[in-house]
Amino acid sequence: MQEEHLISDSELVEMAMQAAENAYAPYSDFKVGAAVLVEDGGIYVGCNIENASFGATVCAERTAIFNAVSDGYKRIVKLAVASPLSRNYTMPCGICRQVALEFGGKDLPVLCADMSGLYKEYTLEQLLPEAFMKF
Ligand code: THU
């Protein structure tokens, strides 16, 4: 049976866009926001958080997913990512795709938005084919 959620896809994208306002991105000037929907309809958001030691930077998607997991939700059912600074659809990086797979599975819908809020929907399997899976 198809699951029904209270929040629409465009509302989830809008929450991702709003989350980007809290981004800490003084090095790249590229602010990103993400929003994840969890099983019971709850939503967790996140932004990218950069660091002077560049490798310590965390992407918006992982911030949002880890917010959900640390609040007790180990299953995410939808992910939206957006940047108010991108004319192109904002796509999750490879590490975030792998993290999304861990908690969302290959059928997870991923909504990738541009600066105007237009978005394209993918499944995680489209974004991360032939993925390494839990053994
Ligand atoms: N970034 C994200 O937050 N999500 C992505 O999927 C791609 C990249 C961030 C990391 C860094 O702070 C900035 O965008 C530029 O790479």
Tab-separated table of N, CA and C and ligand atoms in Angstrom:
chain	number	residue	atom	x	y	z
A	1	MET	N	0.846	-1.202	0.000
A	1	MET	CA	0.000	0.000	0.000
A	1	MET	C	0.882	1.253	0.000
A	2	GLN	N	0.509	2.223	-0.765
A	2	GLN	CA	1.251	3.485	-0.818
A	2	GLN	C	1.104	4.216	0.513
A	3	GLU	N	2.224	4.685	1.060
A	3	GLU	CA	2.138	5.426	2.309
A	3	GLU	C	1.718	6.871	2.033
A	4	GLU	N	0.878	7.392	2.908
A	4	GLU	CA	0.450	8.784	2.781
A	4	GLU	C	1.152	9.610	3.851
A	5	HIS	N	1.699	10.742	3.466
A	5	HIS	CA	2.351	11.603	4.436
A	5	HIS	C	1.643	12.945	4.453
A	6	LEU	N	1.677	13.591	5.620
A	6	LEU	CA	0.950	14.846	5.766
A	6	LEU	C	1.609	15.967	4.987
A	7	ILE	N	2.904	15.896	4.854
A	7	ILE	CA	3.623	16.987	4.188
A	7	ILE	C	3.781	16.676	2.700
A	8	SER	N	3.608	17.701	1.870
A	8	SER	CA	3.768	17.490	0.427
A	8	SER	C	5.254	17.551	0.064
A	9	ASP	N	5.573	17.061	-1.122
A	9	ASP	CA	6.959	17.105	-1.575
A	9	ASP	C	7.466	18.550	-1.642
A	10	SER	N	6.644	19.439	-2.168
A	10	SER	CA	7.117	20.822	-2.307
A	10	SER	C	7.302	21.486	-0.942
A	11	GLU	N	6.514	21.071	0.048
A	11	GLU	CA	6.713	21.610	1.406
A	11	GLU	C	8.023	21.091	2.008
A	12	LEU	N	8.331	19.823	1.737
A	12	LEU	CA	9.598	19.271	2.248
A	12	LEU	C	10.778	20.005	1.602
A	13	VAL	N	10.660	20.281	0.307
A	13	VAL	CA	11.709	21.046	-0.388
A	13	VAL	C	11.831	22.444	0.226
A	14	GLU	N	10.713	23.050	0.528
A	14	GLU	CA	10.728	24.392	1.124
A	14	GLU	C	11.415	24.364	2.501
A	15	MET	N	11.193	23.297	3.257
A	15	MET	CA	11.858	23.188	4.564
A	15	MET	C	13.367	23.028	4.394
A	16	ALA	N	13.759	22.298	3.360
A	16	ALA	CA	15.194	22.161	3.072
A	16	ALA	C	15.781	23.520	2.715
A	17	MET	N	15.049	24.266	1.912
A	17	MET	CA	15.520	25.596	1.503
A	17	MET	C	15.670	26.512	2.724
A	18	GLN	N	14.697	26.473	3.614
A	18	GLN	CA	14.767	27.306	4.834
A	18	GLN	C	15.939	26.896	5.717
A	19	ALA	N	16.211	25.581	5.757
A	19	ALA	CA	17.302	25.080	6.605
A	19	ALA	C	18.646	25.620	6.139
A	20	ALA	N	18.749	25.911	4.863
A	20	ALA	CA	20.002	26.441	4.321
A	20	ALA	C	20.359	27.798	4.921
A	21	GLU	N	19.355	28.490	5.465
A	21	GLU	CA	19.625	29.804	6.071
A	21	GLU	C	20.589	29.687	7.248
A	22	ASN	N	20.590	28.508	7.909
A	22	ASN	CA	21.477	28.316	9.059
A	22	ASN	C	22.829	27.741	8.668
A	23	ALA	N	23.060	27.570	7.376
A	23	ALA	CA	24.325	26.968	6.944
A	23	ALA	C	25.505	27.803	7.439
A	24	TYR	N	26.578	27.096	7.764
A	24	TYR	CA	27.831	27.755	8.126
A	24	TYR	C	28.804	27.414	7.009
A	25	ALA	N	28.921	28.324	6.048
A	25	ALA	CA	29.695	28.029	4.836
A	25	ALA	C	30.605	29.192	4.447
A	26	PRO	N	31.493	29.633	5.387
A	26	PRO	CA	32.344	30.783	5.084
A	26	PRO	C	33.439	30.470	4.068
A	27	TYR	N	33.710	29.212	3.819
A	27	TYR	CA	34.814	28.844	2.923
A	27	TYR	C	34.337	28.668	1.487
A	28	SER	N	33.196	28.022	1.322
A	28	SER	CA	32.698	27.805	-0.046
A	28	SER	C	31.648	28.845	-0.439
A	29	ASP	N	31.042	29.502	0.546
A	29	ASP	CA	29.903	30.394	0.288
A	29	ASP	C	28.754	29.654	-0.380
A	30	PHE	N	28.728	28.345	-0.260
A	30	PHE	CA	27.650	27.562	-0.872
A	30	PHE	C	26.786	26.973	0.243
A	31	LYS	N	25.634	27.604	0.449
A	31	LYS	CA	24.750	27.173	1.536
A	31	LYS	C	23.812	26.086	1.038
A	32	VAL	N	23.704	25.025	1.824
A	32	VAL	CA	22.835	23.906	1.457
A	32	VAL	C	21.932	23.581	2.642
A	33	GLY	N	20.714	23.171	2.327
A	33	GLY	CA	19.792	22.703	3.370
A	33	GLY	C	19.211	21.360	2.969
A	34	ALA	N	18.824	20.601	3.958
A	34	ALA	CA	18.204	19.301	3.688
A	34	ALA	C	17.083	19.081	4.689
A	35	ALA	N	16.117	18.274	4.268
A	35	ALA	CA	15.019	17.897	5.157
A	35	ALA	C	14.723	16.425	4.936
A	36	VAL	N	14.564	15.698	6.024
A	36	VAL	CA	14.192	14.292	5.904
A	36	VAL	C	12.863	14.051	6.614
A	37	LEU	N	12.087	13.238	5.962
A	37	LEU	CA	10.813	12.784	6.533
A	37	LEU	C	11.063	11.431	7.173
A	38	VAL	N	10.580	11.241	8.392
A	38	VAL	CA	10.720	9.939	9.055
A	38	VAL	C	9.363	9.239	9.068
A	39	GLU	N	9.392	7.981	9.505
A	39	GLU	CA	8.231	7.087	9.350
A	39	GLU	C	6.933	7.646	9.912
A	40	ASP	N	6.983	8.301	11.068
A	40	ASP	CA	5.727	8.751	11.679
A	40	ASP	C	5.303	10.151	11.217
A	41	GLY	N	5.956	10.663	10.176
A	41	GLY	CA	5.566	11.972	9.636
A	41	GLY	C	6.418	13.114	10.156
A	42	GLY	N	7.317	12.819	11.088
A	42	GLY	CA	8.197	13.863	11.615
A	42	GLY	C	9.211	14.310	10.575
A	43	ILE	N	9.721	15.509	10.758
A	43	ILE	CA	10.694	16.071	9.814
A	43	ILE	C	11.909	16.583	10.581
A	44	TYR	N	13.063	16.256	10.057
A	44	TYR	CA	14.322	16.751	10.611
A	44	TYR	C	15.054	17.504	9.515
A	45	VAL	N	15.610	18.647	9.869
A	45	VAL	CA	16.330	19.435	8.884
A	45	VAL	C	17.794	19.535	9.259
A	46	GLY	N	18.587	19.954	8.303
A	46	GLY	CA	20.011	20.151	8.545
A	46	GLY	C	20.597	21.085	7.511
A	47	CYS	N	21.774	21.592	7.822
A	47	CYS	CA	22.490	22.471	6.899
A	47	CYS	C	23.945	22.020	6.833
A	48	ASN	N	24.669	22.519	5.848
A	48	ASN	CA	26.099	22.207	5.820
A	48	ASN	C	26.840	23.055	6.860
A	49	ILE	N	27.825	22.419	7.461
A	49	ILE	CA	28.606	23.069	8.527
A	49	ILE	C	30.072	22.867	8.182
A	50	GLU	N	30.710	23.963	7.750
A	50	GLU	CA	32.090	23.864	7.275
A	50	GLU	C	33.077	24.056	8.428
A	51	ASN	N	34.340	23.815	8.095
A	51	ASN	CA	35.398	23.907	9.110
A	51	ASN	C	36.674	24.395	8.447
A	52	ALA	N	37.492	25.131	9.217
A	52	ALA	CA	38.778	25.599	8.711
A	52	ALA	C	39.631	24.432	8.233
A	53	SER	N	39.479	23.298	8.892
A	53	SER	CA	40.085	22.058	8.407
A	53	SER	C	39.042	21.426	7.487
A	54	PHE	N	39.161	21.690	6.174
A	54	PHE	CA	38.061	21.451	5.236
A	54	PHE	C	37.431	20.060	5.354
A	55	GLY	N	38.295	19.069	5.633
A	55	GLY	CA	37.780	17.696	5.690
A	55	GLY	C	36.800	17.452	6.824
A	56	ALA	N	36.746	18.364	7.777
A	56	ALA	CA	35.817	18.209	8.897
A	56	ALA	C	34.419	18.727	8.565
A	57	THR	N	34.253	19.275	7.367
A	57	THR	CA	32.950	19.790	6.935
A	57	THR	C	31.918	18.669	6.876
A	58	VAL	N	30.698	19.002	7.284
A	58	VAL	CA	29.594	18.040	7.172
A	58	VAL	C	28.530	18.636	6.258
A	59	CYS	N	28.033	17.819	5.343
A	59	CYS	CA	26.996	18.257	4.395
A	59	CYS	C	25.633	18.363	5.081
A	60	ALA	N	24.763	19.119	4.433
A	60	ALA	CA	23.408	19.321	4.949
A	60	ALA	C	22.642	18.003	5.091
A	61	GLU	N	22.800	17.124	4.118
A	61	GLU	CA	22.033	15.868	4.141
A	61	GLU	C	22.409	15.023	5.340
A	62	ARG	N	23.738	14.930	5.599
A	62	ARG	CA	24.135	14.126	6.752
A	62	ARG	C	23.720	14.786	8.059
A	63	THR	N	23.790	16.100	8.121
A	63	THR	CA	23.326	16.778	9.340
A	63	THR	C	21.865	16.435	9.601
A	64	ALA	N	21.036	16.496	8.563
A	64	ALA	CA	19.602	16.216	8.728
A	64	ALA	C	19.374	14.755	9.122
A	65	ILE	N	20.046	13.845	8.421
A	65	ILE	CA	19.866	12.414	8.716
A	65	ILE	C	20.348	12.097	10.127
A	66	PHE	N	21.494	12.664	10.497
A	66	PHE	CA	22.029	12.367	11.830
A	66	PHE	C	21.149	13.006	12.910
A	67	ASN	N	20.536	14.121	12.621
A	67	ASN	CA	19.566	14.698	13.574
A	67	ASN	C	18.429	13.715	13.822
A	68	ALA	N	17.928	13.112	12.741
A	68	ALA	CA	16.825	12.142	12.876
A	68	ALA	C	17.279	10.915	13.661
A	69	VAL	N	18.441	10.392	13.287
A	69	VAL	CA	18.922	9.166	13.944
A	69	VAL	C	19.193	9.422	15.420
A	70	SER	N	19.789	10.570	15.707
A	70	SER	CA	20.125	10.846	17.108
A	70	SER	C	18.880	11.125	17.941
A	71	ASP	N	17.748	11.361	17.279
A	71	ASP	CA	16.486	11.533	18.005
A	71	ASP	C	15.695	10.221	18.050
A	72	GLY	N	16.322	9.147	17.551
A	72	GLY	CA	15.691	7.826	17.683
A	72	GLY	C	15.068	7.266	16.414
A	73	TYR	N	15.156	7.989	15.301
A	73	TYR	CA	14.554	7.524	14.047
A	73	TYR	C	15.627	6.944	13.133
A	74	LYS	N	15.573	5.660	12.957
A	74	LYS	CA	16.601	4.992	12.140
A	74	LYS	C	16.098	4.671	10.752
A	75	ARG	N	14.900	5.129	10.440
A	75	ARG	CA	14.318	4.870	9.124
A	75	ARG	C	13.826	6.191	8.537
A	76	ILE	N	14.428	6.622	7.429
A	76	ILE	CA	13.942	7.835	6.770
A	76	ILE	C	13.180	7.426	5.510
A	77	VAL	N	12.147	8.181	5.184
A	77	VAL	CA	11.290	7.777	4.061
A	77	VAL	C	11.334	8.765	2.885
A	78	LYS	N	11.918	9.927	3.089
A	78	LYS	CA	12.090	10.869	1.975
A	78	LYS	C	13.183	11.869	2.352
A	79	LEU	N	13.923	12.302	1.350
A	79	LEU	CA	15.007	13.277	1.577
A	79	LEU	C	14.885	14.385	0.542
A	80	ALA	N	14.966	15.623	1.017
A	80	ALA	CA	14.991	16.770	0.102
A	80	ALA	C	16.272	17.551	0.333
A	81	VAL	N	16.861	18.045	-0.745
A	81	VAL	CA	18.077	18.862	-0.633
A	81	VAL	C	17.913	20.078	-1.534
A	82	ALA	N	18.357	21.235	-1.012
A	82	ALA	CA	18.145	22.475	-1.753
A	82	ALA	C	19.242	23.476	-1.439
A	83	SER	N	19.509	24.330	-2.396
A	83	SER	CA	20.405	25.445	-2.144
A	83	SER	C	19.832	26.704	-2.780
A	84	PRO	N	19.739	27.779	-1.999
A	84	PRO	CA	19.248	29.045	-2.559
A	84	PRO	C	20.252	29.668	-3.529
A	85	LEU	N	21.425	29.044	-3.661
A	85	LEU	CA	22.499	29.626	-4.467
A	85	LEU	C	22.786	28.825	-5.734
A	86	SER	N	21.948	27.849	-6.037
A	86	SER	CA	22.256	26.980	-7.159
A	86	SER	C	21.212	27.051	-8.274
A	87	ARG	N	21.694	27.396	-9.460
A	87	ARG	CA	20.787	27.396	-10.618
A	87	ARG	C	20.480	25.975	-11.064
A	88	ASN	N	21.384	25.047	-10.709
A	88	ASN	CA	21.173	23.635	-11.053
A	88	ASN	C	20.510	22.911	-9.888
A	89	TYR	N	19.983	21.745	-10.162
A	89	TYR	CA	19.483	20.917	-9.066
A	89	TYR	C	20.658	20.589	-8.141
A	90	THR	N	20.448	20.715	-6.849
A	90	THR	CA	21.502	20.395	-5.891
A	90	THR	C	21.468	18.902	-5.606
A	91	MET	N	22.563	18.246	-5.941
A	91	MET	CA	22.612	16.785	-5.852
A	91	MET	C	23.428	16.375	-4.623
A	92	PRO	N	23.019	15.324	-3.942
A	92	PRO	CA	23.800	14.864	-2.793
A	92	PRO	C	25.167	14.326	-3.209
A	93	CYS	N	26.161	14.570	-2.390
A	93	CYS	CA	27.500	14.041	-2.686
A	93	CYS	C	27.523	12.524	-2.455
A	94	GLY	N	28.603	11.902	-2.855
A	94	GLY	CA	28.707	10.445	-2.755
A	94	GLY	C	28.601	9.920	-1.335
A	95	ILE	N	29.252	10.618	-0.397
A	95	ILE	CA	29.199	10.149	0.999
A	95	ILE	C	27.764	10.225	1.517
A	96	CYS	N	27.070	11.318	1.198
A	96	CYS	CA	25.685	11.470	1.674
A	96	CYS	C	24.767	10.432	1.031
A	97	ARG	N	25.047	10.046	-0.199
A	97	ARG	CA	24.246	8.994	-0.836
A	97	ARG	C	24.404	7.691	-0.064
A	98	GLN	N	25.639	7.388	0.323
A	98	GLN	CA	25.882	6.156	1.068
A	98	GLN	C	25.204	6.203	2.439
A	99	VAL	N	25.241	7.366	3.097
A	99	VAL	CA	24.586	7.514	4.403
A	99	VAL	C	23.066	7.425	4.248
A	100	ALA	N	22.536	8.017	3.189
A	100	ALA	CA	21.086	7.938	2.940
A	100	ALA	C	20.660	6.491	2.699
A	101	LEU	N	21.518	5.731	2.031
A	101	LEU	CA	21.208	4.313	1.786
A	101	LEU	C	21.087	3.548	3.097
A	102	GLU	N	21.957	3.877	4.028
A	102	GLU	CA	21.975	3.173	5.322
A	102	GLU	C	20.625	3.282	6.036
A	103	PHE	N	20.030	4.462	5.962
A	103	PHE	CA	18.812	4.709	6.743
A	103	PHE	C	17.549	4.811	5.885
A	104	GLY	N	17.714	4.880	4.560
A	104	GLY	CA	16.535	5.026	3.703
A	104	GLY	C	16.328	3.892	2.728
A	105	GLY	N	17.389	3.143	2.447
A	105	GLY	CA	17.263	2.050	1.479
A	105	GLY	C	17.259	2.554	0.045
A	106	LYS	N	17.342	1.611	-0.874
A	106	LYS	CA	17.539	1.973	-2.283
A	106	LYS	C	16.320	2.648	-2.911
A	107	ASP	N	15.126	2.436	-2.348
A	107	ASP	CA	13.926	3.047	-2.934
A	107	ASP	C	13.625	4.435	-2.379
A	108	LEU	N	14.492	4.933	-1.505
A	108	LEU	CA	14.256	6.261	-0.908
A	108	LEU	C	14.063	7.319	-1.995
A	109	PRO	N	12.950	8.072	-1.966
A	109	PRO	CA	12.817	9.195	-2.897
A	109	PRO	C	13.711	10.353	-2.460
A	110	VAL	N	14.451	10.905	-3.402
A	110	VAL	CA	15.352	12.026	-3.129
A	110	VAL	C	14.933	13.188	-4.030
A	111	LEU	N	14.566	14.300	-3.397
A	111	LEU	CA	14.098	15.482	-4.122
A	111	LEU	C	15.242	16.488	-4.171
A	112	CYS	N	15.692	16.817	-5.368
A	112	CYS	CA	16.852	17.697	-5.548
A	112	CYS	C	16.381	18.999	-6.176
A	113	ALA	N	16.528	20.089	-5.406
A	113	ALA	CA	15.928	21.363	-5.820
A	113	ALA	C	16.957	22.377	-6.286
A	114	ASP	N	16.516	23.263	-7.149
A	114	ASP	CA	17.350	24.407	-7.531
A	114	ASP	C	16.915	25.637	-6.721
A	115	MET	N	17.528	26.766	-7.023
A	115	MET	CA	17.290	27.970	-6.229
A	115	MET	C	15.841	28.462	-6.266
A	116	SER	N	15.117	28.105	-7.319
A	116	SER	CA	13.734	28.576	-7.430
A	116	SER	C	12.749	27.638	-6.745
A	117	GLY	N	13.261	26.516	-6.234
A	117	GLY	CA	12.368	25.551	-5.586
A	117	GLY	C	11.875	24.476	-6.539
A	118	LEU	N	12.233	24.601	-7.824
A	118	LEU	CA	11.927	23.503	-8.751
A	118	LEU	C	12.779	22.312	-8.356
A	119	TYR	N	12.223	21.130	-8.444
A	119	TYR	CA	13.010	19.977	-8.020
A	119	TYR	C	12.780	18.790	-8.949
A	120	LYS	N	13.756	17.902	-8.920
A	120	LYS	CA	13.661	16.663	-9.671
A	120	LYS	C	13.736	15.520	-8.675
A	121	GLU	N	12.891	14.513	-8.886
A	121	GLU	CA	12.858	13.380	-7.958
A	121	GLU	C	13.622	12.185	-8.538
A	122	TYR	N	14.442	11.598	-7.710
A	122	TYR	CA	15.184	10.383	-8.055
A	122	TYR	C	14.896	9.337	-6.985
A	123	THR	N	15.173	8.086	-7.296
A	123	THR	CA	15.296	7.103	-6.215
A	123	THR	C	16.774	7.054	-5.851
A	124	LEU	N	17.046	6.622	-4.640
A	124	LEU	CA	18.446	6.527	-4.240
A	124	LEU	C	19.197	5.530	-5.126
A	125	GLU	N	18.490	4.515	-5.572
A	125	GLU	CA	19.149	3.532	-6.447
A	125	GLU	C	19.623	4.185	-7.752
A	126	GLN	N	18.871	5.170	-8.240
A	126	GLN	CA	19.319	5.888	-9.446
A	126	GLN	C	20.596	6.671	-9.163
A	127	LEU	N	20.688	7.218	-7.946
A	127	LEU	CA	21.834	8.067	-7.603
A	127	LEU	C	23.043	7.259	-7.144
A	128	LEU	N	22.792	6.041	-6.676
A	128	LEU	CA	23.884	5.210	-6.152
A	128	LEU	C	23.676	3.758	-6.598
A	129	PRO	N	23.839	3.514	-7.898
A	129	PRO	CA	23.642	2.146	-8.395
A	129	PRO	C	24.761	1.221	-7.917
A	130	GLU	N	24.441	-0.039	-7.848
A	130	GLU	CA	25.435	-1.074	-7.481
A	130	GLU	C	26.118	-0.716	-6.159
A	131	ALA	N	25.328	-0.274	-5.204
A	131	ALA	CA	25.898	0.250	-3.960
A	131	ALA	C	26.412	-0.842	-3.037
A	132	PHE	N	27.347	-0.454	-2.203
A	132	PHE	CA	27.769	-1.320	-1.108
A	132	PHE	C	26.635	-1.378	-0.096
A	133	MET	N	26.233	-2.596	0.273
A	133	MET	CA	25.104	-2.756	1.199
A	133	MET	C	25.606	-3.379	2.496
A	134	LYS	N	24.778	-3.242	3.501
A	134	LYS	CA	25.067	-3.907	4.777
A	134	LYS	C	25.186	-5.403	4.539
A	135	PHE	N	26.117	-6.041	5.220
A	135	PHE	CA	26.286	-7.484	5.039
A	135	PHE	C	25.724	-8.213	6.242
B	1	THU	N1	27.460	20.220	0.334
B	1	THU	C1	26.347	19.771	0.969
B	1	THU	O1	25.979	20.272	2.028
B	1	THU	N2	25.650	18.771	0.380
B	1	THU	C2	26.007	18.155	-0.786
B	1	THU	O2	25.433	17.143	-1.140
B	1	THU	C3	27.071	18.729	-1.595
B	1	THU	C4	27.996	19.652	-0.884
B	1	THU	C5	28.210	21.303	0.936
B	1	THU	C6	29.557	20.902	1.488
B	1	THU	C7	30.305	22.209	1.458
B	1	THU	O3	30.039	22.914	2.652
B	1	THU	C8	29.692	22.979	0.302
B	1	THU	O4	28.476	22.302	-0.013
B	1	THU	C9	30.566	23.043	-0.938
B	1	THU	O5	30.996	21.805	-1.313
